[in-house]
mmCIF file of N, CA and C in Angstrom:
data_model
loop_
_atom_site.group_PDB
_atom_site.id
_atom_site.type_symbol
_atom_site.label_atom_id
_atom_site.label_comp_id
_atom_site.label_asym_id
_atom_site.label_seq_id
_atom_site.Cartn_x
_atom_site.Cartn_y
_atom_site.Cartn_z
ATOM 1 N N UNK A 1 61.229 141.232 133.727
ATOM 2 C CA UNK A 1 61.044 142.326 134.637
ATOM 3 C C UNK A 1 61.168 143.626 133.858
ATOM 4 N N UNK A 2 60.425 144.506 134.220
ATOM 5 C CA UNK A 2 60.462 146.074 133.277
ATOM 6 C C UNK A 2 60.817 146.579 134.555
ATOM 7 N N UNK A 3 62.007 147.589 133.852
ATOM 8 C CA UNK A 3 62.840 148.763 134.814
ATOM 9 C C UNK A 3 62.009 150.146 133.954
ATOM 10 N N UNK A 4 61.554 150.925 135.120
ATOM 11 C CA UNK A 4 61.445 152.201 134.054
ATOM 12 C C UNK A 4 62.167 153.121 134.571
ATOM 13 N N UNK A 5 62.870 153.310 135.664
ATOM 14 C CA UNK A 5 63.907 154.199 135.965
ATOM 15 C C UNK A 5 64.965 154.711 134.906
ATOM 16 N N UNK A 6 65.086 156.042 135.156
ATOM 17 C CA UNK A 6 65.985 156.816 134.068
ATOM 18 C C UNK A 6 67.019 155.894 133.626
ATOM 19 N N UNK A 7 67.777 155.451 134.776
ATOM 20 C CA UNK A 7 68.764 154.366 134.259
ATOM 21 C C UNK A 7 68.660 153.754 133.393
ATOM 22 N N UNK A 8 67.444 152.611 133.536
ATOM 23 C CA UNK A 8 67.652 151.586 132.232
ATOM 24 C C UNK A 8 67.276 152.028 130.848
ATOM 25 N N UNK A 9 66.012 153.134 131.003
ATOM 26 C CA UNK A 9 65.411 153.736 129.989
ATOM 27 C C UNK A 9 66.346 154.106 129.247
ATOM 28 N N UNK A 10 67.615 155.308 129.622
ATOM 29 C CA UNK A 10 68.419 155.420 128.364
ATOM 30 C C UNK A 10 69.364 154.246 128.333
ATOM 31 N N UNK A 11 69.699 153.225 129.332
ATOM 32 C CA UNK A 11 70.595 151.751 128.431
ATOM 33 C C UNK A 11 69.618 151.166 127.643
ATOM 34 N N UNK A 12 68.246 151.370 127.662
ATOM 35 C CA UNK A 12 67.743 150.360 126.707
ATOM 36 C C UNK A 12 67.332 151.522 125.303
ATOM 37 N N UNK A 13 67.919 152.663 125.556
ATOM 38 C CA UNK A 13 67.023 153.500 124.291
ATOM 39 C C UNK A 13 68.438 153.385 123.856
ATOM 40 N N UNK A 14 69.694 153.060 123.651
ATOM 41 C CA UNK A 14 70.442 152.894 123.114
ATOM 42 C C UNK A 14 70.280 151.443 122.618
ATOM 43 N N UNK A 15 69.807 150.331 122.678
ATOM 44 C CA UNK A 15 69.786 149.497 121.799
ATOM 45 C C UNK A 15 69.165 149.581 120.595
ATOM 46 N N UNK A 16 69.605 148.618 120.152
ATOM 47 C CA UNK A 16 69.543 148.421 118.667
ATOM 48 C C UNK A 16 67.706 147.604 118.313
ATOM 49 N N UNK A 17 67.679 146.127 119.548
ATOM 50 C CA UNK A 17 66.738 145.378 119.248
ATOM 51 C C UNK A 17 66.505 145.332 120.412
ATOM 52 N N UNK A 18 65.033 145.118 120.679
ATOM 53 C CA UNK A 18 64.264 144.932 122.208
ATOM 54 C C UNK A 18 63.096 144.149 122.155
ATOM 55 N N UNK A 19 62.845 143.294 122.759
ATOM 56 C CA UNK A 19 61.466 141.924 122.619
ATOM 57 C C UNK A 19 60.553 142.762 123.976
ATOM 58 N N UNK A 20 59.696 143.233 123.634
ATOM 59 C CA UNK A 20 59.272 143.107 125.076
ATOM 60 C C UNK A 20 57.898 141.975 125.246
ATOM 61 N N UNK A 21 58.026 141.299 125.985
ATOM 62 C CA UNK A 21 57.024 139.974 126.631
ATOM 63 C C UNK A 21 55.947 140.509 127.588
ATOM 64 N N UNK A 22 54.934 141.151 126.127
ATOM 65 C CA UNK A 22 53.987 141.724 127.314
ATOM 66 C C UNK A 22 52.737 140.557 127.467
ATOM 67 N N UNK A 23 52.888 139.453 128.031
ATOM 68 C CA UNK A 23 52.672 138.417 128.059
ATOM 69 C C UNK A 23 53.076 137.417 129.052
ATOM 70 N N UNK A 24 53.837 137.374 130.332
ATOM 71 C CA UNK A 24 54.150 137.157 130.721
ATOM 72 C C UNK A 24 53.287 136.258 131.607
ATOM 73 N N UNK A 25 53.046 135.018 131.470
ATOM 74 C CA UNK A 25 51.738 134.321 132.435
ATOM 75 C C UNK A 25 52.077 134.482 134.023
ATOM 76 N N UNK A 26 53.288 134.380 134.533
ATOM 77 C CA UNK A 26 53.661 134.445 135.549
ATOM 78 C C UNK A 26 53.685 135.913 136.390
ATOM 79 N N UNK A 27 53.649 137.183 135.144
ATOM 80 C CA UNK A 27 53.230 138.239 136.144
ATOM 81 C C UNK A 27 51.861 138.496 136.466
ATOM 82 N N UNK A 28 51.689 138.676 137.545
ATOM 83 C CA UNK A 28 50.392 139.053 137.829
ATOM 84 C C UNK A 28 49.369 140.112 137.388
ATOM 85 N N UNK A 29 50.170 141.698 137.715
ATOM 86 C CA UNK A 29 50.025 142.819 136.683
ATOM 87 C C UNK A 29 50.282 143.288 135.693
ATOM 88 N N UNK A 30 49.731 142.696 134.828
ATOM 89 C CA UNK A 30 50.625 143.500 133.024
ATOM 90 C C UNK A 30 50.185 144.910 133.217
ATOM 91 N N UNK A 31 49.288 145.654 133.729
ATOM 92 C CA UNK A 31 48.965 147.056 133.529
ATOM 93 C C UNK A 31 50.103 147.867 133.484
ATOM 94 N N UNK A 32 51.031 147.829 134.732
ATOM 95 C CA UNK A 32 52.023 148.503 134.738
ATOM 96 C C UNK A 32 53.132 148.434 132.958
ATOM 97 N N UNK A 33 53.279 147.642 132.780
ATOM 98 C CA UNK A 33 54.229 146.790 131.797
ATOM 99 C C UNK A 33 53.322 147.797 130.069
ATOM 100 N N UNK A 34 51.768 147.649 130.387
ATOM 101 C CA UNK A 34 51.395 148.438 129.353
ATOM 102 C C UNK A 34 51.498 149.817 129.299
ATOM 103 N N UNK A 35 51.523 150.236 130.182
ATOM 104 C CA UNK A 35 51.081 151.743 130.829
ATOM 105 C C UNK A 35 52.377 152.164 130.334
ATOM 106 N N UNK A 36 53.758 151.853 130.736
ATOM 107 C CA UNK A 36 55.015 152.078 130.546
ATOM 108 C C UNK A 36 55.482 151.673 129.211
ATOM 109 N N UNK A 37 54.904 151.196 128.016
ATOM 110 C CA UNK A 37 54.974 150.452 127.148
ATOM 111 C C UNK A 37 55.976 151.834 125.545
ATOM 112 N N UNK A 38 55.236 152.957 125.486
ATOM 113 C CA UNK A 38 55.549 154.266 125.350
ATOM 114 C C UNK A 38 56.983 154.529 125.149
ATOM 115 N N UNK A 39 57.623 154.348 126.734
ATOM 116 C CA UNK A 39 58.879 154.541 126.951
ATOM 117 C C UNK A 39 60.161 153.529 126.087
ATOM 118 N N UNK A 40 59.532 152.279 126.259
ATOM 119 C CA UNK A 40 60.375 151.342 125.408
ATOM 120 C C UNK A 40 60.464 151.289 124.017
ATOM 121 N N UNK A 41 59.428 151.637 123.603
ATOM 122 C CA UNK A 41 59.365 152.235 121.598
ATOM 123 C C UNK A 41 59.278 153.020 120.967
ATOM 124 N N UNK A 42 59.798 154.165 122.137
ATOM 125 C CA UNK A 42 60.273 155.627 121.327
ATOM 126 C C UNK A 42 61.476 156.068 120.885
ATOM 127 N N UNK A 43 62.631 154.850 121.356
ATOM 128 C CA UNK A 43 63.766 155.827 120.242
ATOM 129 C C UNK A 43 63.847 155.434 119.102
ATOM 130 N N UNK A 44 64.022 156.359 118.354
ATOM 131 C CA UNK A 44 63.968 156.330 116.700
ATOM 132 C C UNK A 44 65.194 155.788 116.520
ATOM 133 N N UNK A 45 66.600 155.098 117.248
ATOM 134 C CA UNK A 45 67.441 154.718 116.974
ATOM 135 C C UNK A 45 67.284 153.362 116.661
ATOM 136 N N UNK A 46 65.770 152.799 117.050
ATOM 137 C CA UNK A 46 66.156 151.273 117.578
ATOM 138 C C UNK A 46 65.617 150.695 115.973
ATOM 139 N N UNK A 47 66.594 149.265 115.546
ATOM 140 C CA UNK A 47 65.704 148.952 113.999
ATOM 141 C C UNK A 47 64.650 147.857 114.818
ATOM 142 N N UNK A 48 64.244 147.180 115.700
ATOM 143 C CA UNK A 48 63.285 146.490 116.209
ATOM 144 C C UNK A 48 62.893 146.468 117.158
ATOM 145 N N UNK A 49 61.816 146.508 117.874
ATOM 146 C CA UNK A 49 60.876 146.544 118.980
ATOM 147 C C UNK A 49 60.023 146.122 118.912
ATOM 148 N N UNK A 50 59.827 144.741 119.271
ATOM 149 C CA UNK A 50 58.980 143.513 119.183
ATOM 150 C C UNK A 50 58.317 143.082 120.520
ATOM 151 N N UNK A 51 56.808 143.333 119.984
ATOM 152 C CA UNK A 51 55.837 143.425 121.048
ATOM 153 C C UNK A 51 55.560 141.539 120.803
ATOM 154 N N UNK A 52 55.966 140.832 122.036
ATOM 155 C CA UNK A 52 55.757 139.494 122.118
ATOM 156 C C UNK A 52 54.413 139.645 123.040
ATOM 157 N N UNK A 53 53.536 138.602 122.265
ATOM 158 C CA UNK A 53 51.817 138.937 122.928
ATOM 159 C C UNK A 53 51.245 137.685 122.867
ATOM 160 N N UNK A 54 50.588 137.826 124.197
ATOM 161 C CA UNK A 54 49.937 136.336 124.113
ATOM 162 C C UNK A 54 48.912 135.810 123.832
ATOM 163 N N UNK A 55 48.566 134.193 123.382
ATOM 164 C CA UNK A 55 48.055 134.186 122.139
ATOM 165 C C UNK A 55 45.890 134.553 122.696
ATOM 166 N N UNK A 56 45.960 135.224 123.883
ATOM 167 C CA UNK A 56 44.562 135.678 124.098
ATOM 168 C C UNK A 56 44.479 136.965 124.120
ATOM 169 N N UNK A 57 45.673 137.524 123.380
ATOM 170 C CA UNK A 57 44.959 138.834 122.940
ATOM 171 C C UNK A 57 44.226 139.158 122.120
ATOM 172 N N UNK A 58 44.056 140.455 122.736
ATOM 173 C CA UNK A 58 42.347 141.115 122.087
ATOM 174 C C UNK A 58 42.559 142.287 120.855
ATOM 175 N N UNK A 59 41.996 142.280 119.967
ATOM 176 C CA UNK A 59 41.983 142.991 118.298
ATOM 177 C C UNK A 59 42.568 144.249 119.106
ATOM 178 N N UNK A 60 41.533 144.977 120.422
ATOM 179 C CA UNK A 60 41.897 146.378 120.251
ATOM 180 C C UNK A 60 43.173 146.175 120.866
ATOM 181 N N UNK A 61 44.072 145.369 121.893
ATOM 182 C CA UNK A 61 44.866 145.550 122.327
ATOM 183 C C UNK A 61 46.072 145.725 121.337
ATOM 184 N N UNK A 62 46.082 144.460 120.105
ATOM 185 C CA UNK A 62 46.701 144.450 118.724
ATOM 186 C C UNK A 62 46.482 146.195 118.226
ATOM 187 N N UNK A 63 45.372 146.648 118.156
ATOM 188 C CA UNK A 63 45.113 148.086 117.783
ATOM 189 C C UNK A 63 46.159 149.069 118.831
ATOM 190 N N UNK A 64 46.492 148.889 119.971
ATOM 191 C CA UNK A 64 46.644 149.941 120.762
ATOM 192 C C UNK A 64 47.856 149.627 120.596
ATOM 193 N N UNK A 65 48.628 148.398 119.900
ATOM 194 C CA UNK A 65 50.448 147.775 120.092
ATOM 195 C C UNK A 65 50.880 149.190 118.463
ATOM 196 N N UNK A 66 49.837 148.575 117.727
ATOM 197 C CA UNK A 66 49.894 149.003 116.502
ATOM 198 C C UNK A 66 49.837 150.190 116.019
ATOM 199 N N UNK A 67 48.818 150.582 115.878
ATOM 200 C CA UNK A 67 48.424 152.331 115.672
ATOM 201 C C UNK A 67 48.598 153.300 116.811
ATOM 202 N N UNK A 68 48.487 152.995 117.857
ATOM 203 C CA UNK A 68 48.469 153.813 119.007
ATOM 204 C C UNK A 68 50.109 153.933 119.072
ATOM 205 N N UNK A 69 50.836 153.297 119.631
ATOM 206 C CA UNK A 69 52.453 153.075 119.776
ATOM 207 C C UNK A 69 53.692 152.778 118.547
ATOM 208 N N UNK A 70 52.895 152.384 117.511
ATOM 209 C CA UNK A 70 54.058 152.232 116.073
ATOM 210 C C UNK A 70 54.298 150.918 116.308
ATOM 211 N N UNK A 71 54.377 149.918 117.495
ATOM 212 C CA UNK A 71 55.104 148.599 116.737
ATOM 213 C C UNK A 71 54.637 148.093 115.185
ATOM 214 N N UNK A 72 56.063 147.564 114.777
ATOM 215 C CA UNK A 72 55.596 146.925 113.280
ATOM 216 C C UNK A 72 56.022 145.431 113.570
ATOM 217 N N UNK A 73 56.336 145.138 114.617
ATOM 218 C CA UNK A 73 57.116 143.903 115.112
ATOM 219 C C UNK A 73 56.303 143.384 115.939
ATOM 220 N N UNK A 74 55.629 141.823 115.509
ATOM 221 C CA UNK A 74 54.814 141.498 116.517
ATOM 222 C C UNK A 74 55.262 139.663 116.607
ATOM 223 N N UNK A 75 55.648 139.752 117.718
ATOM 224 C CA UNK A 75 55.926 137.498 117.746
ATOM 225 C C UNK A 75 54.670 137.348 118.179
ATOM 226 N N UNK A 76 53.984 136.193 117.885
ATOM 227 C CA UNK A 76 53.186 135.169 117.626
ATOM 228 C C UNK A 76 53.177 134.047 118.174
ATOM 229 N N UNK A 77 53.497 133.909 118.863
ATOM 230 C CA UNK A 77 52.780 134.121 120.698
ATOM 231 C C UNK A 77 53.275 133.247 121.839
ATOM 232 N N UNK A 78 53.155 134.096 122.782
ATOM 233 C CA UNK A 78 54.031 133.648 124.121
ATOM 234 C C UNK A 78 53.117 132.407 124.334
ATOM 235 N N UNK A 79 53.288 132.004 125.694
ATOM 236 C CA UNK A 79 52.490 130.926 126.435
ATOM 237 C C UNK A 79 51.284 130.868 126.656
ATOM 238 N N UNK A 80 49.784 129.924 126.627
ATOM 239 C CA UNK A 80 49.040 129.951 126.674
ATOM 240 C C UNK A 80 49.251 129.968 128.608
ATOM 241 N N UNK A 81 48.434 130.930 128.709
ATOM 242 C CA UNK A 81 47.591 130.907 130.047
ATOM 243 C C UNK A 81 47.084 129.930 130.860
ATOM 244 N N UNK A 82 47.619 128.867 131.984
ATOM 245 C CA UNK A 82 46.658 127.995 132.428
ATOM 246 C C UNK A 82 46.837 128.359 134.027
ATOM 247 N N UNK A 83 45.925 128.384 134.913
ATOM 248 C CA UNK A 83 45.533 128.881 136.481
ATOM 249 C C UNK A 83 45.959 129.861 136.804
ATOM 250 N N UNK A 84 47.054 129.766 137.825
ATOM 251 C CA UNK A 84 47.588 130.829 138.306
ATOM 252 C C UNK A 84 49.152 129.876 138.689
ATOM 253 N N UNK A 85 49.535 129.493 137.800
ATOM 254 C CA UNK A 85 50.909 128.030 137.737
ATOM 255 C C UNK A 85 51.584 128.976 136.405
ATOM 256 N N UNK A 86 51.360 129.685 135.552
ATOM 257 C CA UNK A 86 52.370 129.979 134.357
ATOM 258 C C UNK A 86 51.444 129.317 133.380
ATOM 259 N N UNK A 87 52.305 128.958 132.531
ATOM 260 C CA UNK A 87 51.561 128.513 131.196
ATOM 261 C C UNK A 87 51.981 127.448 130.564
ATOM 262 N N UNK A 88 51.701 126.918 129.105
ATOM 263 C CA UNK A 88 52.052 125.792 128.124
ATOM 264 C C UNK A 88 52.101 126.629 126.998
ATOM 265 N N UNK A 89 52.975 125.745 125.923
ATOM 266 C CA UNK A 89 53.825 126.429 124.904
ATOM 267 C C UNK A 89 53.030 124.790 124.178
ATOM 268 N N UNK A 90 53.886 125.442 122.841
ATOM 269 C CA UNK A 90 53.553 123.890 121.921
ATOM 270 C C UNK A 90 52.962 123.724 121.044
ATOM 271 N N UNK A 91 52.287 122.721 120.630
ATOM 272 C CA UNK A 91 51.226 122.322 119.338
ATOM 273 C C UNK A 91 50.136 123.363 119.691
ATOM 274 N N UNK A 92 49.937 123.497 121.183
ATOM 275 C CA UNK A 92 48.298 124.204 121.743
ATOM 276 C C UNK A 92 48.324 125.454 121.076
ATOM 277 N N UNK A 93 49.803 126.113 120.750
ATOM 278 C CA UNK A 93 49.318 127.573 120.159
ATOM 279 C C UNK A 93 49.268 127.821 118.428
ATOM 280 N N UNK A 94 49.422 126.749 118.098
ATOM 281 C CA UNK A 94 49.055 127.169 116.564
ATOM 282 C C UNK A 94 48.104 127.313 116.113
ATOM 283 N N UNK A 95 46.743 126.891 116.863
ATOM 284 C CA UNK A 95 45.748 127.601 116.195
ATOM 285 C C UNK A 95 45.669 129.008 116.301
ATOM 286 N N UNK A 96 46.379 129.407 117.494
ATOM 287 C CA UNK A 96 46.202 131.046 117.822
ATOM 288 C C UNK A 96 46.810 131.533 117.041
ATOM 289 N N UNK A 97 47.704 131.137 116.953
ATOM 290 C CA UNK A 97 49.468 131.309 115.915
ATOM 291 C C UNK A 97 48.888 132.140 114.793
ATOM 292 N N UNK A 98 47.731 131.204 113.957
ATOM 293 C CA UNK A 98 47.242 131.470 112.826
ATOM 294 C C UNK A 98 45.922 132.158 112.846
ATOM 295 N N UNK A 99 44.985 132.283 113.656
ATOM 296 C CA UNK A 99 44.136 133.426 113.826
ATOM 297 C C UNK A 99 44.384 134.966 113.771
ATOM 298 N N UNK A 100 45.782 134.388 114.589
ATOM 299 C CA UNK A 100 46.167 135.851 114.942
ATOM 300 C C UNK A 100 46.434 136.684 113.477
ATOM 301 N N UNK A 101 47.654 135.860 113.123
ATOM 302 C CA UNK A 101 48.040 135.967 111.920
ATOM 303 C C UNK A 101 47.070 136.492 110.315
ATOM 304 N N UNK A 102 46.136 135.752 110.485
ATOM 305 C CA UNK A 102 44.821 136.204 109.952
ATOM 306 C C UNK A 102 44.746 137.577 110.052
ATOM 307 N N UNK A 103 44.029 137.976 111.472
ATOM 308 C CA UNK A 103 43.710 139.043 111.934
ATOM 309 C C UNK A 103 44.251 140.140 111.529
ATOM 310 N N UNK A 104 45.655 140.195 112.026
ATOM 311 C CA UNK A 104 46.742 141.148 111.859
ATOM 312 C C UNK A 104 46.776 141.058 110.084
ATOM 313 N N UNK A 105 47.040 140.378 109.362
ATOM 314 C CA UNK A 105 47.389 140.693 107.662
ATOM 315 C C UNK A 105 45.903 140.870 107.117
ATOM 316 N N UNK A 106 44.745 140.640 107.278
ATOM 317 C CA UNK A 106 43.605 141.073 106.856
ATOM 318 C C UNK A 106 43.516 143.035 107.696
ATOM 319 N N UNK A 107 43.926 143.187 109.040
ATOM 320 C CA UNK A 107 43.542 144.405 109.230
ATOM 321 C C UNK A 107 44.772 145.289 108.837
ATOM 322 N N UNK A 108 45.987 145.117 108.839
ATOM 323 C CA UNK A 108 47.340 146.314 108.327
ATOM 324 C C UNK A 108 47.913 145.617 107.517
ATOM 325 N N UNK A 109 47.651 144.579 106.855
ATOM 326 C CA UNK A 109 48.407 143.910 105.438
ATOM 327 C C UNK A 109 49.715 143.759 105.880
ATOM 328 N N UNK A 110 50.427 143.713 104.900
ATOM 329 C CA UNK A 110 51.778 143.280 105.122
ATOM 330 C C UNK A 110 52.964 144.078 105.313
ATOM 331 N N UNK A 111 52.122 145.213 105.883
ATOM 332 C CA UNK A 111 53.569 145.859 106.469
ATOM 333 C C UNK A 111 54.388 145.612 108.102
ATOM 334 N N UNK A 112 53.482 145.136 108.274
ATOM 335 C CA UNK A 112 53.850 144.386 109.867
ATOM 336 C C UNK A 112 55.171 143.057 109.399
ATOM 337 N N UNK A 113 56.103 143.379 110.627
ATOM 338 C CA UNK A 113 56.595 141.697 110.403
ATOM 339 C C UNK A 113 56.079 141.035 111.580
ATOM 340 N N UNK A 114 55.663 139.461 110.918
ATOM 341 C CA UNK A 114 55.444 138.835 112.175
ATOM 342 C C UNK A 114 56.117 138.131 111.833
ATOM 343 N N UNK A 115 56.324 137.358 113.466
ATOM 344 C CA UNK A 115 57.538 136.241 114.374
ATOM 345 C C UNK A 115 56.718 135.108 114.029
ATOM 346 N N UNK A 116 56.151 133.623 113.739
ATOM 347 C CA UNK A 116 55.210 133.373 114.400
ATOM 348 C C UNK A 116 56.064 131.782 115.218
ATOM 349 N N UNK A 117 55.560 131.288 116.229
ATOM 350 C CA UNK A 117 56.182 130.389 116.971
ATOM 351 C C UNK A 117 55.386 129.663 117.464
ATOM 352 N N UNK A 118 56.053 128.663 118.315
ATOM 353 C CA UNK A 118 54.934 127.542 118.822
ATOM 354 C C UNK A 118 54.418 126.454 118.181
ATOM 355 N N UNK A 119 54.627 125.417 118.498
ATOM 356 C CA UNK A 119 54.652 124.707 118.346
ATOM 357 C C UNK A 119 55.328 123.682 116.820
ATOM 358 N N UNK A 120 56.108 124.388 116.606
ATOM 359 C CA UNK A 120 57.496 123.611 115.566
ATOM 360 C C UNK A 120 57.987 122.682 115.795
ATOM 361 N N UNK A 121 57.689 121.579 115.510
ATOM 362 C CA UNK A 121 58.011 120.772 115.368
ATOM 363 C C UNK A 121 59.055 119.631 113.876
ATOM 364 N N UNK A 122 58.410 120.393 112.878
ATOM 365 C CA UNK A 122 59.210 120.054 111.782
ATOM 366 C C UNK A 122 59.025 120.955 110.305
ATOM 367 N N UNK A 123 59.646 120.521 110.052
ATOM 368 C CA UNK A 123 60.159 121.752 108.503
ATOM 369 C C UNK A 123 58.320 122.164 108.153
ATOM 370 N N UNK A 124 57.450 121.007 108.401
ATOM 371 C CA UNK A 124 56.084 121.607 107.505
ATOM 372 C C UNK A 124 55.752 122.516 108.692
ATOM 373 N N UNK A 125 55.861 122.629 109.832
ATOM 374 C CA UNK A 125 54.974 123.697 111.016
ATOM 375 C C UNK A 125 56.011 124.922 110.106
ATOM 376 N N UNK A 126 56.878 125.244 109.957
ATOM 377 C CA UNK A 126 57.318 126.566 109.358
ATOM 378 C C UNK A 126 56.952 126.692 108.516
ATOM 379 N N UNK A 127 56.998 126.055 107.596
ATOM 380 C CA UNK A 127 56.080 125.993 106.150
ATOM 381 C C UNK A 127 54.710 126.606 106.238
ATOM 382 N N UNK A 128 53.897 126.164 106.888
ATOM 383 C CA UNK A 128 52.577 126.708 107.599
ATOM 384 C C UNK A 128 52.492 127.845 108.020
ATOM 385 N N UNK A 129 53.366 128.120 108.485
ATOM 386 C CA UNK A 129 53.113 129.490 109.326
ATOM 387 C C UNK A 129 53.744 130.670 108.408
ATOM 388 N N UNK A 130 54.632 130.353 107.324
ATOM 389 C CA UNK A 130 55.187 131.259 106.473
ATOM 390 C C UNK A 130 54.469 131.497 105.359
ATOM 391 N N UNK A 131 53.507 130.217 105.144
ATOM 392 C CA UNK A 131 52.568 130.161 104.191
ATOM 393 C C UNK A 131 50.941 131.097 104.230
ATOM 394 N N UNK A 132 50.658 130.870 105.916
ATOM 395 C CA UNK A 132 49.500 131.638 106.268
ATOM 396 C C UNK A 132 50.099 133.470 106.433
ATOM 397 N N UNK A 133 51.074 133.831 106.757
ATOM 398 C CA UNK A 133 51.634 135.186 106.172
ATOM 399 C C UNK A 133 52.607 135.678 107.542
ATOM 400 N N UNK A 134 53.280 134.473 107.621
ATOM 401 C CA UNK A 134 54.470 134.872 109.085
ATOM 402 C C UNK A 134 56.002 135.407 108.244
ATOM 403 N N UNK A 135 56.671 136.545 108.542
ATOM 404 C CA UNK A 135 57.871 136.543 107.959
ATOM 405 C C UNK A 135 58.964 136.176 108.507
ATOM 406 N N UNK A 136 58.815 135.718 109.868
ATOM 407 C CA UNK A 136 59.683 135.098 110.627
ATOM 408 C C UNK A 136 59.297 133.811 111.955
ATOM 409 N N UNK A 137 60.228 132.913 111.739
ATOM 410 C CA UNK A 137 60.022 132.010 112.614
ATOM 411 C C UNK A 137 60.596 132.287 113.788
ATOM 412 N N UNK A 138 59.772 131.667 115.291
ATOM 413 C CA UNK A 138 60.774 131.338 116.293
ATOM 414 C C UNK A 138 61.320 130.028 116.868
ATOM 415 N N UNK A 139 61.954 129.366 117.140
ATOM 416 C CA UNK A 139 62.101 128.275 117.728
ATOM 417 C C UNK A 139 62.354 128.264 119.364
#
């Protein structure tokens, strides 16, 4: 859930680390969640602000996380999308895992950190994903 009321805005501009899950299969409207997106990665206090994105995002949207707003923090990827039920996690997202991954270190190189996750299953899926240019795993 995103609060943008004054309230939470300065409890959360005092943290340190913030994930935001703009990805969420189960919300209906991400617009709001983007639109407000601004507010959550502007204090210069915070050392991370990690735009969690799901794995059908689109280059310019990656463009608008990136250049438009400053994230350098990107996880590698929420739940795949299925009806209007939520989503699946798992083996299904490593191909995205690694497209993405592609994408992102061929267009801003390696100053980005990425998360990448999904579908881990054993020491070689990290291997893989650290190998194609992830600097961090999730489990």
């Amino acid at each position: 859930m995103i609060f943008t009321s004054a309230l939470y805005v300065n409890h959360i501009d005092h943290c340190d680390y913030v994930v935001l899950n703009l990805s969420c299969p189960n919300v209906n409207d991400t617009s709001k969640i983007w639109n407000d997106l601004s507010i959550y990665c502007s204090s210069n206090k915070r050392q991370w602000c990690i735009a969690k994105v799901s794995p059908l995002i689109l280059p310019e949207q990656l463009e608008y996380l990136i250049e438009n707003l400053g994230f350098n923090q990107i996880h590698l990827c929420n739940t795949l999308p299925i009806d209007e039920r939520g989503g699946i996690s798992g083996p299904i997202l490593k191909p995205y895992v690694f497209k993405l991954i592609k994408l992102i270190r061929d267009r801003w190189g390696d100053d980005l950190e990425l998360i990448a996750g999904g579908g881990i299953q054993k020491i070689e899926d990290v291997n893989d994903y650290l190998s194609a240019g992830a600097n961090h795993i999730s489990l």
